[in-house]
PDB file of C-alpha atoms in Angstrom:
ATOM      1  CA  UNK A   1       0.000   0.000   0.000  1.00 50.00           C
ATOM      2  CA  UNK A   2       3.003   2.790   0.338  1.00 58.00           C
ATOM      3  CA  UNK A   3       2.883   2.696  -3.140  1.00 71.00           C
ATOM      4  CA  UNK A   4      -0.697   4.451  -3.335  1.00 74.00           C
ATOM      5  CA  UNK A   5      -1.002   8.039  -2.381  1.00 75.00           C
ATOM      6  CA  UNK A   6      -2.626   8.822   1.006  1.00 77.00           C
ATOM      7  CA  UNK A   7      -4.829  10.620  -0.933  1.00 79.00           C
ATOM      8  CA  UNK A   8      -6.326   8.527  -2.979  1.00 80.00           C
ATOM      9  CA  UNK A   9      -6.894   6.414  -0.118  1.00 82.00           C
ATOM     10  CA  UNK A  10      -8.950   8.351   0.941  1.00 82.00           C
ATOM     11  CA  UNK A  11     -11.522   7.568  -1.662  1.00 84.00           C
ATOM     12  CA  UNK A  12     -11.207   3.682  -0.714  1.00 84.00           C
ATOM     13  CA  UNK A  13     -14.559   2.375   1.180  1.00 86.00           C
ATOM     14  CA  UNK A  14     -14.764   3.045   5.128  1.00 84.00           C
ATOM     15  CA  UNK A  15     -14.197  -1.343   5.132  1.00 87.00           C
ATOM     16  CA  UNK A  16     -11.264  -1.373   3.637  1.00 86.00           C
ATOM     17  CA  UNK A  17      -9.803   1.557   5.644  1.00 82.00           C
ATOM     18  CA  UNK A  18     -10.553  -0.447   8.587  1.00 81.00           C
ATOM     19  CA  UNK A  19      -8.659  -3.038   7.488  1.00 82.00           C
ATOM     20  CA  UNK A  20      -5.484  -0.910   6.425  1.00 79.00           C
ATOM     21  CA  UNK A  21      -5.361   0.599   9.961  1.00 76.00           C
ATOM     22  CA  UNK A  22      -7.389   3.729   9.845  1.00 74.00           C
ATOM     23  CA  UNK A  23      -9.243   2.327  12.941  1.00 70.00           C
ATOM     24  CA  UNK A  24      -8.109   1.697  16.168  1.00 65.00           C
ATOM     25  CA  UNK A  25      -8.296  -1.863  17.450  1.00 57.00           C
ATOM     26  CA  UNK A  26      -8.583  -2.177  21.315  1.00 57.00           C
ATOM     27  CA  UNK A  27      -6.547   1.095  22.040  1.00 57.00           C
ATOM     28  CA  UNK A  28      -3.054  -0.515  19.936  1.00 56.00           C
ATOM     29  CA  UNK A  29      -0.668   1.748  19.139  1.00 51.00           C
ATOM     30  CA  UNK A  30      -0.334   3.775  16.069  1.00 54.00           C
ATOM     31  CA  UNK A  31       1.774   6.757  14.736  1.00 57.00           C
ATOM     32  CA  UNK A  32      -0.620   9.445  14.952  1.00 53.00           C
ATOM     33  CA  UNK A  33      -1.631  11.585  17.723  1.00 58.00           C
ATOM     34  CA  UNK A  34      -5.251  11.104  17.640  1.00 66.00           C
ATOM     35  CA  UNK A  35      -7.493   8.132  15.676  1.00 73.00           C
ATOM     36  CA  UNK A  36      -5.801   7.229  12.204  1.00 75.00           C
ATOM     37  CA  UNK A  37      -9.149   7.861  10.359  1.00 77.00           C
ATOM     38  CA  UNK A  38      -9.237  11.706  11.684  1.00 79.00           C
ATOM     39  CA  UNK A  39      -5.812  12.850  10.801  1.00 79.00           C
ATOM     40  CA  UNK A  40      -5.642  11.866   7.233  1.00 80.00           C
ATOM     41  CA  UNK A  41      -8.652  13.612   6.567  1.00 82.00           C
ATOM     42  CA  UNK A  42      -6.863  16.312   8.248  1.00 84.00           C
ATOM     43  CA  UNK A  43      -4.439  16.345   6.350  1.00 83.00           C
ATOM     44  CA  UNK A  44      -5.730  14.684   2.808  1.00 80.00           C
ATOM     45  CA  UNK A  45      -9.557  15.798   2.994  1.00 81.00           C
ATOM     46  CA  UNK A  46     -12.057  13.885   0.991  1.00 78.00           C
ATOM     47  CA  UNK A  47      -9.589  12.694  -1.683  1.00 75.00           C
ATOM     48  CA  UNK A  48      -9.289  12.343  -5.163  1.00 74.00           C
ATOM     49  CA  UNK A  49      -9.563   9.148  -7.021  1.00 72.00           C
ATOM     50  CA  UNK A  50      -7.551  11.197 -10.238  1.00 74.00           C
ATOM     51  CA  UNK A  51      -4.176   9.708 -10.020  1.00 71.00           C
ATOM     52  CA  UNK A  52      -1.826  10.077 -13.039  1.00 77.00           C
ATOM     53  CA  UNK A  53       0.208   7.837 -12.137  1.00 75.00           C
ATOM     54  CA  UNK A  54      -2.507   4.910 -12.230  1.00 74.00           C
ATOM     55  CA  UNK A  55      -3.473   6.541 -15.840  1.00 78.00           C
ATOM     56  CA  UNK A  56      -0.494   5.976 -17.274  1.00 82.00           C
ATOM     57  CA  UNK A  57       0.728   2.908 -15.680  1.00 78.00           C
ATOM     58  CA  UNK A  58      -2.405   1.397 -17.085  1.00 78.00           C
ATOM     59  CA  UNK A  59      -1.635   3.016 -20.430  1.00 82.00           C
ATOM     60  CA  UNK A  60       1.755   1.104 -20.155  1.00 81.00           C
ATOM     61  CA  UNK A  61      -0.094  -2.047 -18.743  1.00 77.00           C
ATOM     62  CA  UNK A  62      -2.566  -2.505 -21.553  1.00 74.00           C
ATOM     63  CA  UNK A  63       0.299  -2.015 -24.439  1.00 73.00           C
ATOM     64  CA  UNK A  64       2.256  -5.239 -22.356  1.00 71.00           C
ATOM     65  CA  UNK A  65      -1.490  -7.323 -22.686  1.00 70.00           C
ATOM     66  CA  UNK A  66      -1.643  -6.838 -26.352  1.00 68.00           C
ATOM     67  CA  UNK A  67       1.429  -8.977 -26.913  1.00 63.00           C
ATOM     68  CA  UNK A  68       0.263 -12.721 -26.111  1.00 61.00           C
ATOM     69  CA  UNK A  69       3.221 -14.758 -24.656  1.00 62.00           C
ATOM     70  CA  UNK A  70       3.145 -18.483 -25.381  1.00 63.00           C
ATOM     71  CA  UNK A  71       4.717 -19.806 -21.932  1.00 64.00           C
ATOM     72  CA  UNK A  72       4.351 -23.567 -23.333  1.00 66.00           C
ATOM     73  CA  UNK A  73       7.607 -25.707 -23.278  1.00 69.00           C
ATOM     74  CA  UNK A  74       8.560 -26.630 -26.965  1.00 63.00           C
TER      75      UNK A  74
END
């Protein structure tokens, strides 16, 4: 995940956030003065799911796919 922006994860659903640590479980603890969840929307707000890095690594990504690779053993 460090190779998202903070960001865009911000746009992620409120499950998934939970899962990558923007809730507190049982009081453990975490790098941030108050709960996860509250200071990146300090600090990141509502997010934007406009990344151009994911545009153009899937520009990249779907001229690889066009190529078909035979993996068979000859």
């Amino acid at each position: 995940m460090l190779g998202i922006n903070p960001e865009r994860m911000m746009t992620f659903p409120e499950e998934l956030q939970n899962i990558l640590g923007f809730k507190l479980c049982k009081g453990a603890g975490h790098i941030f003065a108050s709960d996860p969840r509250h200071e990146l929307i300090n600090r990141y707000g509502e997010g934007s799911v406009d990344d151009e890095y994911l545009e153009q690594r899937n520009k990249l990504h779907s001229k690889r796919i066009k190529k078909e690779i035979d993996y068979s053993p000859e």
